[in-house]
Coordinates of C-alpha atoms and ligand atoms in Angstrom, one line a residue:
X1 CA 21.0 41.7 241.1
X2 CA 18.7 38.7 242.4
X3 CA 21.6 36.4 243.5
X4 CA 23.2 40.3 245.2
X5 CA 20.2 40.7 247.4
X6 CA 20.2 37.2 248.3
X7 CA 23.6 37.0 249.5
X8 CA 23.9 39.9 251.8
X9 CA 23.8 39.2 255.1
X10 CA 20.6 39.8 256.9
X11 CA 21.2 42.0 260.0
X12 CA 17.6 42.4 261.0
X13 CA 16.3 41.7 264.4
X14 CA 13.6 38.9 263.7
X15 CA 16.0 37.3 262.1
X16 CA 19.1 37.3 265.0
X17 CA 16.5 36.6 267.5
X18 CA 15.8 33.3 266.1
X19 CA 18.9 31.8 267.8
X20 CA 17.5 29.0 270.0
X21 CA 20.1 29.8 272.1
X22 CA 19.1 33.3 272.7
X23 CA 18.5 32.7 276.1
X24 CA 21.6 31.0 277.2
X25 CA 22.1 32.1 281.1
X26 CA 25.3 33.6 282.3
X27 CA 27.2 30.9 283.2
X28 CA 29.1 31.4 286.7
X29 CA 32.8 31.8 286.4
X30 CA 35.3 29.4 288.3
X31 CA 36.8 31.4 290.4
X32 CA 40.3 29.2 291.3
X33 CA 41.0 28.6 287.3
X34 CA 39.9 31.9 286.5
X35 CA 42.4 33.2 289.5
X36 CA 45.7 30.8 288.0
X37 CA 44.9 32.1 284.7
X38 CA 45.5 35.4 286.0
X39 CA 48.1 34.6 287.9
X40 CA 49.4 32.9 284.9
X41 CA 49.5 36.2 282.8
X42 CA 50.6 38.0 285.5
X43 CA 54.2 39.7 284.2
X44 CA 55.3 41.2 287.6
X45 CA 58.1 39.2 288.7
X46 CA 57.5 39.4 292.3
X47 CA 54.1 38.0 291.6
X48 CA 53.0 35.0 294.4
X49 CA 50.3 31.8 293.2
X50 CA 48.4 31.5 296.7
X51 CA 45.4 30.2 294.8
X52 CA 44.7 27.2 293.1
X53 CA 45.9 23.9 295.7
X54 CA 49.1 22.3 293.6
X55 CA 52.0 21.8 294.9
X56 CA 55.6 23.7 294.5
X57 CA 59.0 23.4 295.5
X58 CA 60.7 25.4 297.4
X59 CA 61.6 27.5 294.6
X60 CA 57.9 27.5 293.7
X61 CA 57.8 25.2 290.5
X62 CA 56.0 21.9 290.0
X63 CA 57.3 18.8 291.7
X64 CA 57.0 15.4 289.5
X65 CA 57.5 13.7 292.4
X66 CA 60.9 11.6 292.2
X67 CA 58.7 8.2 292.9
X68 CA 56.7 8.8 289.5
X69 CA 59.4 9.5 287.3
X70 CA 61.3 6.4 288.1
X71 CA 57.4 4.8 286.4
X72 CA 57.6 7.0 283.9
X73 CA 61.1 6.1 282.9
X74 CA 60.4 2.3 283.4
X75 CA 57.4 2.6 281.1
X76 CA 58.9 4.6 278.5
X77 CA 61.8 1.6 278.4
X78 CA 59.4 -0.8 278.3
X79 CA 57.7 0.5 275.4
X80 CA 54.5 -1.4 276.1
X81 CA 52.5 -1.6 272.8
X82 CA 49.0 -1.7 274.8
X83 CA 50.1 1.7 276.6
X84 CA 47.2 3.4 274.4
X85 CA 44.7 1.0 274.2
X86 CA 41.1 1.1 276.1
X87 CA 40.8 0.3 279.6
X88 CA 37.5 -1.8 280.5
X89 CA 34.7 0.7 281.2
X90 CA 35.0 -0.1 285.1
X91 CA 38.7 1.2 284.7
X92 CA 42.2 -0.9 285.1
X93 CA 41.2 -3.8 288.1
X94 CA 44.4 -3.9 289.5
X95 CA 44.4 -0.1 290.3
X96 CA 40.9 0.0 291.7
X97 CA 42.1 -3.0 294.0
X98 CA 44.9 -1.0 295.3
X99 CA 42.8 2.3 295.0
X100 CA 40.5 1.0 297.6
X101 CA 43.1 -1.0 299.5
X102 CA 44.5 2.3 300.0
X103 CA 41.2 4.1 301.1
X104 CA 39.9 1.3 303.4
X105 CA 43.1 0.1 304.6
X106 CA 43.2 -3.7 303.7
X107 CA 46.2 -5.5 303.2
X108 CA 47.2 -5.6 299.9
X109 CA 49.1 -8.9 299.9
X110 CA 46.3 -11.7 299.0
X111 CA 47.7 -14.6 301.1
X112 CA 47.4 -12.4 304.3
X113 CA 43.7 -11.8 303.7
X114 CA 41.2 -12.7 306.8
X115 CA 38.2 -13.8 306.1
X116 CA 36.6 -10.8 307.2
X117 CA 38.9 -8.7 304.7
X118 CA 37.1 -11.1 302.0
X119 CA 33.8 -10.0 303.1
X120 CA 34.8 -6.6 303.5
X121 CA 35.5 -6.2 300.3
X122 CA 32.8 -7.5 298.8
X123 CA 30.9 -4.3 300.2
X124 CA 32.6 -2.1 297.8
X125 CA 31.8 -1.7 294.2
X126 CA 35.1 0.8 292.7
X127 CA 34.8 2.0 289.3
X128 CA 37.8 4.2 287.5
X129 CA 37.4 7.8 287.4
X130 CA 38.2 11.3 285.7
X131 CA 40.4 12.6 289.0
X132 CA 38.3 13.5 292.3
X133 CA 35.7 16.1 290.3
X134 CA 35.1 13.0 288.1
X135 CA 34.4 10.8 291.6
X136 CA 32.4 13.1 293.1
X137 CA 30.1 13.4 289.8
X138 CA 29.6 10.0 289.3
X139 CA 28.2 9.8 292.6
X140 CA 26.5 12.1 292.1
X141 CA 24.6 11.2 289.1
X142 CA 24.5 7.5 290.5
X143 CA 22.8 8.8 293.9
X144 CA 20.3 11.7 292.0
X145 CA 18.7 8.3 289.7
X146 CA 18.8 5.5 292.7
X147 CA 18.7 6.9 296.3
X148 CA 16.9 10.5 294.9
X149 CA 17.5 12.3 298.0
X150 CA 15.5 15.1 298.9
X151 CA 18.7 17.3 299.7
X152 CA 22.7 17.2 299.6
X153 CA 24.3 18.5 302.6
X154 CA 27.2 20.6 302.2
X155 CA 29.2 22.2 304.4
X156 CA 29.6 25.9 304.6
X157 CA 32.0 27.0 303.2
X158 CA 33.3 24.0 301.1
X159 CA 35.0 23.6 297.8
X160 CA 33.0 25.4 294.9
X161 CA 32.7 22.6 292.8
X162 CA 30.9 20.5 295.2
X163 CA 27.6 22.9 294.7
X164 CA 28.4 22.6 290.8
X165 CA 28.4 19.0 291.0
X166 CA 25.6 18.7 292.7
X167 CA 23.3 21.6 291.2
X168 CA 23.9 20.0 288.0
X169 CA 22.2 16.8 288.8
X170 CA 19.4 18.8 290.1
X171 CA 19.6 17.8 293.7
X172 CA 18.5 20.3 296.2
X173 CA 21.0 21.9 298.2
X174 CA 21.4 22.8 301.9
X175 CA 24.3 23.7 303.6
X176 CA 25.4 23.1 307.8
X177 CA 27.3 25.6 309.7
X178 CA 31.3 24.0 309.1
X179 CA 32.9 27.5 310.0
X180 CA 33.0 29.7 313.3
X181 CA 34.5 32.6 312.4
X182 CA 34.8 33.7 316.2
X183 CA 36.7 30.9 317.3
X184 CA 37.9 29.9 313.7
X185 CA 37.3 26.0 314.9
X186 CA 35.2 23.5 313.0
X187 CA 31.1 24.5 314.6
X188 CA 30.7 20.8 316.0
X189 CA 27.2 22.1 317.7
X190 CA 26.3 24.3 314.7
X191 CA 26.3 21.0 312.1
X192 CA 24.8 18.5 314.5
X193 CA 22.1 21.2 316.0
X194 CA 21.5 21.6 312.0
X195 CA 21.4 18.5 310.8
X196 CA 19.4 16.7 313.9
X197 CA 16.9 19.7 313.5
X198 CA 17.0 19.4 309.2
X199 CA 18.2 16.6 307.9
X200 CA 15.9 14.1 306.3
X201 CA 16.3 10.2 305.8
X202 CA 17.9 9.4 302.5
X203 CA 19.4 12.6 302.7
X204 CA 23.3 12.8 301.7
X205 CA 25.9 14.4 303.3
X206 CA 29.3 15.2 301.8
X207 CA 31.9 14.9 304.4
X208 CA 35.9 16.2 303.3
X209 CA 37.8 12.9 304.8
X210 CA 40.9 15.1 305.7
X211 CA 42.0 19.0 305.6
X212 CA 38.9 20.3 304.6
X213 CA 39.1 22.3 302.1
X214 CA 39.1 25.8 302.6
X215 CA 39.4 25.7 305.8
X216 CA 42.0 23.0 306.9
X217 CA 40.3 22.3 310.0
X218 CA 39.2 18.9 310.5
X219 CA 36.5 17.1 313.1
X220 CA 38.1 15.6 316.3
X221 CA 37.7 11.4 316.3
X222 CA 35.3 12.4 319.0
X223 CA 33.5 14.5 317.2
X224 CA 33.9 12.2 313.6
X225 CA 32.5 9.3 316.1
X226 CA 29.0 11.6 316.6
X227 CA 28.8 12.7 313.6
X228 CA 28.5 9.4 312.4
X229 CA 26.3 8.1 315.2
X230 CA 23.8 11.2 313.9
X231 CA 24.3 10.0 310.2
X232 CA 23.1 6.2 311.4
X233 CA 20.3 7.6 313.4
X234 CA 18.9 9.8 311.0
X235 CA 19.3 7.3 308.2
X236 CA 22.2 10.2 306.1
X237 CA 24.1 8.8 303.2
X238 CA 27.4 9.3 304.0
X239 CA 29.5 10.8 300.8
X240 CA 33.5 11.5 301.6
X241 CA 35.5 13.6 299.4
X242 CA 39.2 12.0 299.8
X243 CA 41.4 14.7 298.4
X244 CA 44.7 14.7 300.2
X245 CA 45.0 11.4 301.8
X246 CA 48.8 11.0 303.0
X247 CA 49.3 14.7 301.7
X248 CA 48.0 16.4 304.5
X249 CA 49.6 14.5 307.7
X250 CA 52.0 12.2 305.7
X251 CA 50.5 9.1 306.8
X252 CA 48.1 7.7 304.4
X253 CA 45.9 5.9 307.6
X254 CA 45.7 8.8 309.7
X255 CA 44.1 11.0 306.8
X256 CA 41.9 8.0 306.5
X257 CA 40.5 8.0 309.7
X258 CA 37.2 9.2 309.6
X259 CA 36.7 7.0 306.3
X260 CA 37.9 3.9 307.9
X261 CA 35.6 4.7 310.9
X262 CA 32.2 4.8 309.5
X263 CA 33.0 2.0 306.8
X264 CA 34.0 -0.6 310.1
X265 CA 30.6 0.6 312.2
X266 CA 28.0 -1.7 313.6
X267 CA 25.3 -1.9 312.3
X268 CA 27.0 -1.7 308.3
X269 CA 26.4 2.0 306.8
X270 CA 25.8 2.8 303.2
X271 CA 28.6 5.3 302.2
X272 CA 31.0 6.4 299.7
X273 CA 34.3 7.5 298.6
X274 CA 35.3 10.0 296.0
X275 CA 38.9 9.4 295.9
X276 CA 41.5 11.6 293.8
X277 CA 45.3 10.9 293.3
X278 CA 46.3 14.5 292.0
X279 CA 47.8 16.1 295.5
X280 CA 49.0 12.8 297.0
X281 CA 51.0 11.6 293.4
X282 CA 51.6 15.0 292.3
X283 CA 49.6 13.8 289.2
X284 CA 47.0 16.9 288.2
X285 CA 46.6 17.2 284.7
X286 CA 46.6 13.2 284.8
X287 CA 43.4 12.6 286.1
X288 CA 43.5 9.8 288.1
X289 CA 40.8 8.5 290.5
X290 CA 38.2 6.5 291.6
X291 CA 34.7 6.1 293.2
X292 CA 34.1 4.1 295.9
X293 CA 30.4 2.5 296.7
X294 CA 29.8 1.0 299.7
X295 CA 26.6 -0.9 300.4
X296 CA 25.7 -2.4 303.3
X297 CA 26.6 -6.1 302.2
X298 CA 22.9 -6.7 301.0
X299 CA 23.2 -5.0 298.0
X300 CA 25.2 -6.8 294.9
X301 CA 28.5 -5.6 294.4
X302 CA 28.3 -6.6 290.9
X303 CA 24.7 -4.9 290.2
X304 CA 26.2 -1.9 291.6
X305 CA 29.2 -1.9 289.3
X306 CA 27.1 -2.5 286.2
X307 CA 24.9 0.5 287.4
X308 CA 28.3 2.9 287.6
X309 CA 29.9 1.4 284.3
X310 CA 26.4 2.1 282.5
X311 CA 26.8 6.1 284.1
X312 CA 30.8 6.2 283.0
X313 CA 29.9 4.6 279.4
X314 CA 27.5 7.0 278.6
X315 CA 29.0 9.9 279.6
X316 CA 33.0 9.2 278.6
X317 CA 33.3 5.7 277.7
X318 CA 36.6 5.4 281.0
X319 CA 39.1 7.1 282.4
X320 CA 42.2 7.6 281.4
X321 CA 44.8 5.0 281.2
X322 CA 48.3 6.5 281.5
X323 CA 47.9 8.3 285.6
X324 CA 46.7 5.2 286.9
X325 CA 49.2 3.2 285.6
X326 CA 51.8 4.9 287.6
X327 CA 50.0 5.1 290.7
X328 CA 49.3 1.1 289.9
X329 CA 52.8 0.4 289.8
X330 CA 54.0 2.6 293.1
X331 CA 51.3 1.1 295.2
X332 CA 51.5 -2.5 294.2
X333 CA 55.9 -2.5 294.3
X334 CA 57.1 -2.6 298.1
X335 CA 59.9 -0.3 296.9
X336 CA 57.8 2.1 295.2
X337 CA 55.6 2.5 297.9
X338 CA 58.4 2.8 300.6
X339 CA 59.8 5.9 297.8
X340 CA 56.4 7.4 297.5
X341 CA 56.2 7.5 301.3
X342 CA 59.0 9.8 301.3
X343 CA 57.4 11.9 298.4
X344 CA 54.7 12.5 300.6
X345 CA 56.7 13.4 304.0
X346 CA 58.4 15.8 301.6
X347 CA 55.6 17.6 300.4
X348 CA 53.3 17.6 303.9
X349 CA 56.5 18.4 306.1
X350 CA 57.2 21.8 303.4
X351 CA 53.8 22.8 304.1
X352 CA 53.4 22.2 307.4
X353 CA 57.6 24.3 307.7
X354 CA 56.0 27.3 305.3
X355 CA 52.9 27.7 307.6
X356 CA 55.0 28.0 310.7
X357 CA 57.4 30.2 308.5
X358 CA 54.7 32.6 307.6
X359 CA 53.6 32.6 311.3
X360 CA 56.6 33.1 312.2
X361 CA 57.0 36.5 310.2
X362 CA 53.6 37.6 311.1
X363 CA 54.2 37.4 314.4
X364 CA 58.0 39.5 313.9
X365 CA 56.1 42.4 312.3
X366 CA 53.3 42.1 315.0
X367 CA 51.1 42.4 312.5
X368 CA 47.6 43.3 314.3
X369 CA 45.5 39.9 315.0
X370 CA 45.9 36.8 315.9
X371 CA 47.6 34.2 313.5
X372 CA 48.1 31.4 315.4
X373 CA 45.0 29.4 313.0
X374 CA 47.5 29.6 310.5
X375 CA 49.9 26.7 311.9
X376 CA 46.8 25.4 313.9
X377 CA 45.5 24.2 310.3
X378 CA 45.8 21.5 308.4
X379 CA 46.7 20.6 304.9
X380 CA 46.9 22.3 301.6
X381 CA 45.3 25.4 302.3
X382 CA 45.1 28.2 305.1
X383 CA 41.2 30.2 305.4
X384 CA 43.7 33.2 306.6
X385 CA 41.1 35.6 307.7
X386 CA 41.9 38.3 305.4
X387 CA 38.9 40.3 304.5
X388 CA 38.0 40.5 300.9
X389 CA 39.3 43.8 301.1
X390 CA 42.7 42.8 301.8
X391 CA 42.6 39.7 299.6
X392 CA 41.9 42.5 296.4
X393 CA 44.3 44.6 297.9
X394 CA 47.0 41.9 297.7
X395 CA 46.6 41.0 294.2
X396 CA 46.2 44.6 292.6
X397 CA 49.3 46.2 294.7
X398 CA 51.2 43.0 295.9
X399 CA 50.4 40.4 293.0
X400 CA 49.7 38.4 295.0
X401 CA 46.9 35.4 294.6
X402 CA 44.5 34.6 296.8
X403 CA 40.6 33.0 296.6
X404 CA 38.2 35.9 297.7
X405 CA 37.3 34.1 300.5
X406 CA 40.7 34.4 302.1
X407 CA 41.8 30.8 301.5
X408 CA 45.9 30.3 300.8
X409 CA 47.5 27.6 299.4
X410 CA 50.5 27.3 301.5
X411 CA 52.4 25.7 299.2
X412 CA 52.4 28.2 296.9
X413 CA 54.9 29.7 300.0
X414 CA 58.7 29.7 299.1
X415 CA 61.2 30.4 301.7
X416 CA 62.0 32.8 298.8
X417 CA 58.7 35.0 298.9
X418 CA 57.5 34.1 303.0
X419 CA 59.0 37.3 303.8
X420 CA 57.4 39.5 301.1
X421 CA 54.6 37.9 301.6
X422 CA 54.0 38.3 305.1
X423 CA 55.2 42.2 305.1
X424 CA 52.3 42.6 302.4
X425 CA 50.0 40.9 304.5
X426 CA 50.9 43.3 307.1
X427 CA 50.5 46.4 305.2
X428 CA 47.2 45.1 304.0
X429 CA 46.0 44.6 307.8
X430 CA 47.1 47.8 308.6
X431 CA 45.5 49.5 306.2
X432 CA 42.1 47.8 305.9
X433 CA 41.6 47.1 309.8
X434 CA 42.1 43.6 311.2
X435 CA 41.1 40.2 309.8
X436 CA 37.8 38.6 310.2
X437 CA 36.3 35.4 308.5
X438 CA 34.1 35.9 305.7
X439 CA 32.0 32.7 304.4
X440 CA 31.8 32.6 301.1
Ligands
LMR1 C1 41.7 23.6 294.7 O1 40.7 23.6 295.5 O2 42.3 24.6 294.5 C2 42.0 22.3 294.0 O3 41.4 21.2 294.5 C3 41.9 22.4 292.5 C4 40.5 22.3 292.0 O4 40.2 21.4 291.3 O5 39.7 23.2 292.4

């Protein structure tokens, strides 16, 4: 009878409330995962993905782009014993050579490189890491312990995770005016009259490099040029979030720009780069990336690196191995990188064809509003202007996925499903009143 009583299980309060985990907070939800997953489960088979930012085909499946499977079938060929073994903690050298080649625009052939290339290059200390989230974090941790700002700057709206990322190290957060809904233009005097009137020095600022994401509308030169005059004035750290470079205009130095601009200024800034290969190589789940610091050629190189390898090491030991070899090989083999250059025409000239489609359509229902910010816009997504109404609307009657905010991924757009698309749009509009920008 004892051992009974002492085996039953003791439902009493004082004993559940013991859990030191009682008070574990609700823990926000992400909202583009959470919105594929539905999508995902979705049985209706007209259903539309307009959410997460991946790219499709025109008949709306993945696309390993044709570049990377010629790797993948060399590697598998070559059978290479070390294909499993650890990289250094830094990453793969060879990649994070080409990686920042890439970003900075240096000449990848050694026996052309200037002097001033060579020095260059020493500014930059490039570690290996988990994708662009994984970039952006290890900044982000690196900058929270050495430069401690008093704020990150971020711009309004931006993409979610960049307020996770930086919320999780702690880092206060303030956010300048990116958006005017009335003109649905980038608010040039709204971030500088901000940040002139708020920022502090030491401060950093994350800056999207190219088709900001959600709202695919990017700075002018002009106005990248004061923008970086302001962040030298006021002492700013410069932080760039390289998502889609080549993807979004299919050159790889356009979409690096803004990038190139500040890193080449007089007198040298202190910046850096959160780079991600997912859009550009098609390589998602792969996780390939890298971080970028760029000091101001006082600063070891080498002290840097040891202080990023002693972040990655503690946290996951490196990055993975088997993404970055493919992008290794494509960017360091002439012919690779000539094929790859057409991968990337293909995918931004789709996008930029299924925007002007879905104009296009608009404009032959004469659906109320004004749509023309849909082919103005740049990149991966379109911030369509469809109320939250109208986005909910979509989904529950159209199944059709969208972020709440109103943000499309175009190339979720077939020319199978533009019209559909478009006519539910227009029934949406019609119902719920014309669009107007929400900032989410
Ligand atoms: C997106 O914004 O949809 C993509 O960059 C995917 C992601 O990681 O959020």
């Amino acid at each position: 009878m004892l051992i009974e009583s002492q085996t039953q299980p003791d439902n009493s309060s004082s004993s559940s409330s013991r859990s030191r985990l009682a008070g574990l907070p609700e823990a926000a939800v992400d909202e583009i995962f959470a919105l594929n997953h539905a999508y995902a489960t979705d049985t209706h088979p007209d259903k539309v993905s307009l959410g997460i930012g991946v790219y499709r085909t025109p008949d709306g499946k993945p696309w390993p782009l044709p570049s990377v499977q010629k790797v993948e079938e060399e590697l598998l060929h070559e059978n290479d014993p070390f294909r499993h073994e650890y990289l250094p903690i830094e990453g793969d050298q060879v990649f994070l050579d080409l990686a920042r080649d890439l970003m900075f625009g240096f000449k990848h052939d050694k026996a052309l490189e200037t002097p001033a290339e060579k020095e260059a290059k020493r500014r930059i200390a490039s570690v290996q890491t988990i994708s662009g989230t994984g970039a952006n974090h290890v900044g982000a941790v690196f900058l929270a312990q050495h430069l401690k700002p008093k704020h990150v700057w971020i711009s309004s709206p931006s993409w979610p995770n960049h307020q996770t990322i930086w919320d999780l190290q702690g880092v206060p957060r303030k956010s300048y005016p990116y958006f005017d809904a009335a003109t649905r233009s980038f608010d040039f005097e709204g971030t500088m009259r901000t940040l002139e009137a708020e920022a502090e020095e030491g401060d950093v600022i994350v800056l999207h490099a190219c088709a900001h994401n959600p709202t695919g509308i990017d700075p002018t030169k002009e106005q990248w040029k004061a923008i970086a005059d302001l962040c030298q004035r006021k002492g700013l750290f410069p932080f760039f979030d390289s998502a889609y470079q080549g993807f979004a205009s299919g050159s790889v130095d356009e979409d690096a720009w803004a990038v190139r601009y500040f890193f080449n200024l007089e007198p040298r800034m202190e910046m850096c780069v959160a780079q991600s290969f997912s859009k550009n190589f098609g390589l998602y789940g792969q996780r390939v990336g890298a971080f970028h610091l760029v000091t101001n050629g006082e600063t070891d190189q080498q002290l840097v690196a040891k202080n990023l390898c002693h972040i990655i090491r503690g946290e996951y030991s490196m990055a993975p191995r088997a993404g970055s070899t493919i992008v290794k090989r494509i960017l360091g083999d002439e012919q690779l990188r000539a094929a790859w250059q057409r991968d990337l025409d293909v995918m931004s000239s789709r996008i930029k064809k299924m925007r002007r489609a879905l104009y296009d359509e608009l404009v032959r229902l004469k659906t109320p509003g004004n749509w023309e910010h849909i082919i103005n816009q740049n990149g991966m997504f379109s911030y369509t202007g469809l109320t939250l109404r109208q986005v909910l609307a979509l989904r529950e009657q159209y199944h059709i996925y969208l972020l709440k905010s109103g943000r499309a991924s175009i190339s979720g757009l077939s020319d199978n499903n533009v019209a559909y698309v478009a006519k539910a749009i227009d029934d949406v509009v019609r119902t719920w009143g014309i669009i107007g920008i929400i900032v989410i």
